[in-house]
PDB file of C-alpha atoms in Angstrom:
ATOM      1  CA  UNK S   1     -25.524 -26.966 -65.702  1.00  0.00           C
ATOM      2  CA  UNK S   2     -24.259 -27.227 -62.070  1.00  0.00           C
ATOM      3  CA  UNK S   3     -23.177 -30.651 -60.352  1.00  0.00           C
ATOM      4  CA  UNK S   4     -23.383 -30.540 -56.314  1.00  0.00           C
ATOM      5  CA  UNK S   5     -21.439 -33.215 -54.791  1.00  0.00           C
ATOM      6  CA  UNK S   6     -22.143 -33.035 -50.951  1.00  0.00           C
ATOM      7  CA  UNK S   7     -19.858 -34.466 -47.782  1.00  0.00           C
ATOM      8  CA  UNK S   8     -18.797 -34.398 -44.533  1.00  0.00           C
ATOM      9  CA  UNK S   9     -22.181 -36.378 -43.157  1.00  0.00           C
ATOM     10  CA  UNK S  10     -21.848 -39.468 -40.571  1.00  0.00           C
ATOM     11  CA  UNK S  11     -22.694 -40.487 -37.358  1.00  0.00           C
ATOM     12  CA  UNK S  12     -22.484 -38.123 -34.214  1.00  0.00           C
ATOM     13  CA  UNK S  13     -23.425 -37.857 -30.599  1.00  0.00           C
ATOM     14  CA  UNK S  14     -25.978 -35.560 -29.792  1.00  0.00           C
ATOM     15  CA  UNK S  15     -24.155 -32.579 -28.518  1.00  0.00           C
ATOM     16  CA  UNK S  16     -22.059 -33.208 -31.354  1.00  0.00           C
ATOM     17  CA  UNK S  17     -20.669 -31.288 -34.525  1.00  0.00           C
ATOM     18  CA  UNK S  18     -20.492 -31.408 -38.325  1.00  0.00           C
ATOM     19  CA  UNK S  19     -19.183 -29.450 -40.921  1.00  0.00           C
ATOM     20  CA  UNK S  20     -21.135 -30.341 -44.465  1.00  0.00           C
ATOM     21  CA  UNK S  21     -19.438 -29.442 -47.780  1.00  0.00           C
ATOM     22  CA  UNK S  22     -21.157 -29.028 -50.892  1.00  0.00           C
ATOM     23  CA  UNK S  23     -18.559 -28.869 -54.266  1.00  0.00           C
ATOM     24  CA  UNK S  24     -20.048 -26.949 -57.068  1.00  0.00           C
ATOM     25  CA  UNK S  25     -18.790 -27.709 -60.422  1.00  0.00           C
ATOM     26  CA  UNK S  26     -18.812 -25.413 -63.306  1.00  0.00           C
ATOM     27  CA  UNK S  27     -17.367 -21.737 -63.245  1.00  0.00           C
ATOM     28  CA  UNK S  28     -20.817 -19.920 -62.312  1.00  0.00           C
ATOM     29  CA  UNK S  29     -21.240 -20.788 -58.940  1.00  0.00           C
ATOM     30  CA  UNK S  30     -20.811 -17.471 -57.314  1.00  0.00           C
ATOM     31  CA  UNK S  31     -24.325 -16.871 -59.818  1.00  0.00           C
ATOM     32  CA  UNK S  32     -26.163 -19.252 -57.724  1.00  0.00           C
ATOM     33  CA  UNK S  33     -28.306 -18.990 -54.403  1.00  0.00           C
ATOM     34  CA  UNK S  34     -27.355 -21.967 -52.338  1.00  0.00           C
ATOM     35  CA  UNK S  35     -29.643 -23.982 -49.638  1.00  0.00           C
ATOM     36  CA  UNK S  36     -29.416 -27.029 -47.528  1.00  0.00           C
ATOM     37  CA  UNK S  37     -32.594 -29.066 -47.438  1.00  0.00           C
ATOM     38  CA  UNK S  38     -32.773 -31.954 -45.066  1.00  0.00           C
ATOM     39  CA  UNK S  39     -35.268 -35.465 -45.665  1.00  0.00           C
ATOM     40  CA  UNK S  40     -35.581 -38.023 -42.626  1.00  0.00           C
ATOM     41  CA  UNK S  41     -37.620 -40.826 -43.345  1.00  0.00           C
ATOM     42  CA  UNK S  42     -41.086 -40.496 -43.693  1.00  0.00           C
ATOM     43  CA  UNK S  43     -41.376 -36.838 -43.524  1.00  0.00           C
ATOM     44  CA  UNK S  44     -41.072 -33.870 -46.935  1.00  0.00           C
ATOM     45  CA  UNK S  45     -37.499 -32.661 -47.431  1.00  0.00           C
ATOM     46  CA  UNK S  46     -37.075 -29.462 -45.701  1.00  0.00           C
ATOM     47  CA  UNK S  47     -35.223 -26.416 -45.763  1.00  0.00           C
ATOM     48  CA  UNK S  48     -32.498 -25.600 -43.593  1.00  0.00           C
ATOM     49  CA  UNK S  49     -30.854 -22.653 -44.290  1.00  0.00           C
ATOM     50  CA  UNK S  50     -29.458 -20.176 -47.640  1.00  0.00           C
ATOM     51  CA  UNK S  51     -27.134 -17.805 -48.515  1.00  0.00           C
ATOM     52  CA  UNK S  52     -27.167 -15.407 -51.339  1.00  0.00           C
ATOM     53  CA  UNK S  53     -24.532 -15.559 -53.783  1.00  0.00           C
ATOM     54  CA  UNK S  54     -22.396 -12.843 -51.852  1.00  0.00           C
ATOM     55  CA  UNK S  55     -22.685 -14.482 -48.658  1.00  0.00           C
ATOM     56  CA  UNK S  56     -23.825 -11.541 -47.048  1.00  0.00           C
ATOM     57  CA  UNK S  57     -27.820 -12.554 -46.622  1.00  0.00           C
ATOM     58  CA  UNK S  58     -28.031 -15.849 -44.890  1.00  0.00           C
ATOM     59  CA  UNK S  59     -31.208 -17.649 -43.849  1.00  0.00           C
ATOM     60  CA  UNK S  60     -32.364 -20.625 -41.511  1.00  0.00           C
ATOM     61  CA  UNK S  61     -35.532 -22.355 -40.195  1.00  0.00           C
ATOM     62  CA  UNK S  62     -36.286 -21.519 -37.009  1.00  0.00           C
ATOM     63  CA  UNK S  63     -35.375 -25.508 -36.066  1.00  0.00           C
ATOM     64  CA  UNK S  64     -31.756 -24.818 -36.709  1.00  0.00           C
ATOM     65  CA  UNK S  65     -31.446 -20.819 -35.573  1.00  0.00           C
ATOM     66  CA  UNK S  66     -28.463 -20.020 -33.600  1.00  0.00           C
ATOM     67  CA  UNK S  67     -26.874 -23.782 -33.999  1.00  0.00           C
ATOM     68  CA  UNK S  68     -26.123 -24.105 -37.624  1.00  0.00           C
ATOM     69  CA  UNK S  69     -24.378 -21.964 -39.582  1.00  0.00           C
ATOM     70  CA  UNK S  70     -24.096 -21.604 -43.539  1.00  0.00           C
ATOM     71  CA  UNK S  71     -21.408 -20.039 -45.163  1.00  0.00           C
ATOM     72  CA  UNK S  72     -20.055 -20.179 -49.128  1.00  0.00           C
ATOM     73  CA  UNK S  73     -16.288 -19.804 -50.413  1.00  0.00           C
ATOM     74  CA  UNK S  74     -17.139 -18.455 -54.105  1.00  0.00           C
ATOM     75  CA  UNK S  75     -13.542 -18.950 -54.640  1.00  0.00           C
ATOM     76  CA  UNK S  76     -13.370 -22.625 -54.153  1.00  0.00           C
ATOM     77  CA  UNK S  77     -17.090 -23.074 -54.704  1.00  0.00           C
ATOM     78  CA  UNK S  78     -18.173 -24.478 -52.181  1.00  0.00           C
ATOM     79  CA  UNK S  79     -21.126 -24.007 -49.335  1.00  0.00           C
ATOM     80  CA  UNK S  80     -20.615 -25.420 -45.671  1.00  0.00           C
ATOM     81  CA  UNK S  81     -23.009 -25.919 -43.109  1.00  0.00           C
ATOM     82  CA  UNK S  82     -21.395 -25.982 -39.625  1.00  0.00           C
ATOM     83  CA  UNK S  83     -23.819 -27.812 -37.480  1.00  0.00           C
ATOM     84  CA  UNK S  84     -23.319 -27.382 -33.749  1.00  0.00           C
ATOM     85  CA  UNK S  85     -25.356 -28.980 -30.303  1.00  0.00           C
ATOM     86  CA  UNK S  86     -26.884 -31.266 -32.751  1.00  0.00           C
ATOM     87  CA  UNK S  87     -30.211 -33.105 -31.912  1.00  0.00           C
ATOM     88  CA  UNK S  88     -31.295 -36.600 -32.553  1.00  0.00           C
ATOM     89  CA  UNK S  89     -34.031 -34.598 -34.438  1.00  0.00           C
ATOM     90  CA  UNK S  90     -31.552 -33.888 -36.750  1.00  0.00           C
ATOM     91  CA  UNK S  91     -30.997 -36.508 -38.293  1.00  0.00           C
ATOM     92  CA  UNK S  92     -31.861 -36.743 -42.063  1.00  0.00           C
ATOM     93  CA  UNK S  93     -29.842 -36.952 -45.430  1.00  0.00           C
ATOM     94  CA  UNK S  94     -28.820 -33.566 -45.921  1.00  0.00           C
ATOM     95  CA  UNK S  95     -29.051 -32.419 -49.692  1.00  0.00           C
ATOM     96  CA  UNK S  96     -27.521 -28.785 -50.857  1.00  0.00           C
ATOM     97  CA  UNK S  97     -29.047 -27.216 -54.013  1.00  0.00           C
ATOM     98  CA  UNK S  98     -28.393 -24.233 -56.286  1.00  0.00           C
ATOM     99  CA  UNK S  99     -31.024 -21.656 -57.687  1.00  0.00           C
ATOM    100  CA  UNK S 100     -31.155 -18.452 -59.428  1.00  0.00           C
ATOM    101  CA  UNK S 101     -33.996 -17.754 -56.943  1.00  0.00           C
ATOM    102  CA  UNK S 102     -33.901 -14.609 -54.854  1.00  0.00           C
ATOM    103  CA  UNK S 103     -36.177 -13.040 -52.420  1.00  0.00           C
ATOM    104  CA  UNK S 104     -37.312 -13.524 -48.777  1.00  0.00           C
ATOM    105  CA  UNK S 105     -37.126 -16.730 -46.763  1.00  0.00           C
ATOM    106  CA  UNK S 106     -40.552 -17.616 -48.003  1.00  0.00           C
ATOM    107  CA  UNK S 107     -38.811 -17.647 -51.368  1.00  0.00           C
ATOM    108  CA  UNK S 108     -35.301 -19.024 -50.387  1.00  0.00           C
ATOM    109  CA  UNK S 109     -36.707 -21.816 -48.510  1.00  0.00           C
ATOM    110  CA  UNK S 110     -38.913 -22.919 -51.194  1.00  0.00           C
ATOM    111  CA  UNK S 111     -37.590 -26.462 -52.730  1.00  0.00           C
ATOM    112  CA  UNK S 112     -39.546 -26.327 -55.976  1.00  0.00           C
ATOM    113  CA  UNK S 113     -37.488 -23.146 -56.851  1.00  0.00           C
ATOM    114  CA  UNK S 114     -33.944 -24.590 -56.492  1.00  0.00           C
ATOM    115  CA  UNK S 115     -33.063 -26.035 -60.111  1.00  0.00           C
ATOM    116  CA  UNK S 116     -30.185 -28.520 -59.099  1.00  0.00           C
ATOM    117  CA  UNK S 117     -29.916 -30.525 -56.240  1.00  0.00           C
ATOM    118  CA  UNK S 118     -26.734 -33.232 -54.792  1.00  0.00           C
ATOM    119  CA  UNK S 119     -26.993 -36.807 -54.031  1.00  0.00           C
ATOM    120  CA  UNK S 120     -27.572 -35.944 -50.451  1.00  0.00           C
ATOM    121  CA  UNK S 121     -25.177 -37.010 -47.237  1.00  0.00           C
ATOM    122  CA  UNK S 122     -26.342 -38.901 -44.128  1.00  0.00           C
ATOM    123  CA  UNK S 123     -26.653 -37.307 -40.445  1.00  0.00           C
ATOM    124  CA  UNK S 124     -27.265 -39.226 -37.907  1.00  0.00           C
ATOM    125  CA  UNK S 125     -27.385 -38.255 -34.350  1.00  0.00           C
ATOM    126  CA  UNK S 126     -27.495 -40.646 -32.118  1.00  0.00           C
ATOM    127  CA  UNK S 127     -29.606 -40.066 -28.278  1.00  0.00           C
TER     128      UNK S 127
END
């Protein structure tokens, strides 16, 4: 069992920057595929971007490509998504999840394959 607990969401200019956090509990993280998945209302949630459980392979949608970095710290266990020149098309509740899933982005940006998700944090980007 894995509890996310994301932060770091809130309201920013467009232009702006945010740094998301995602804690991980439990001592398997580093086991664990991570995403971000955003949900603004009235639309699906959608993925945002992955990273294997080395870090090494990283994945984004092409919405987010070259302005949003993920990144994972195994050692504190905890995923980040740096989110740069941010868009009032941005704005959703940003969830993280965890998944033993593997494969290519068709795979790793698949929600229904992700077993645990967080509570979700708010972005807003205001025009």
């Amino acid at each position: 069992q894995v509890q996310l607990v994301e932060s770091g969401g809130g309201l920013v200019q467009t232009g702006g920057s945010l740094r998301l956090s995602c804690a991980a509990s439990g001592r398997t993280f580093r086991s664990y595929t991570m995403g971000w998945f955003r949900q603004a209302p009235g639309k699906e949630r959608e993925f945002v971007a992955a990273a294997s459980r080395s870090d090494i392979t990283t994945y984004y949608a092409d919405s987010v490509k070259g302005r949003f970095t993920i990144s994972r710290d195994n050692a504190k266990n905890t995923v980040y998504l740096q989110m740069n020149s941010l868009k009032p098309g941005d704005t959703a509740i940003y969830y993280c999840a965890a998944g033993t899933l593997w494969g290519t982005i068709a795979i790793m940006s698949s929600k229904e394959r992700y077993d645990y998700w967080g509570q979700g944090t708010q972005v807003t980007v205001s025009s």
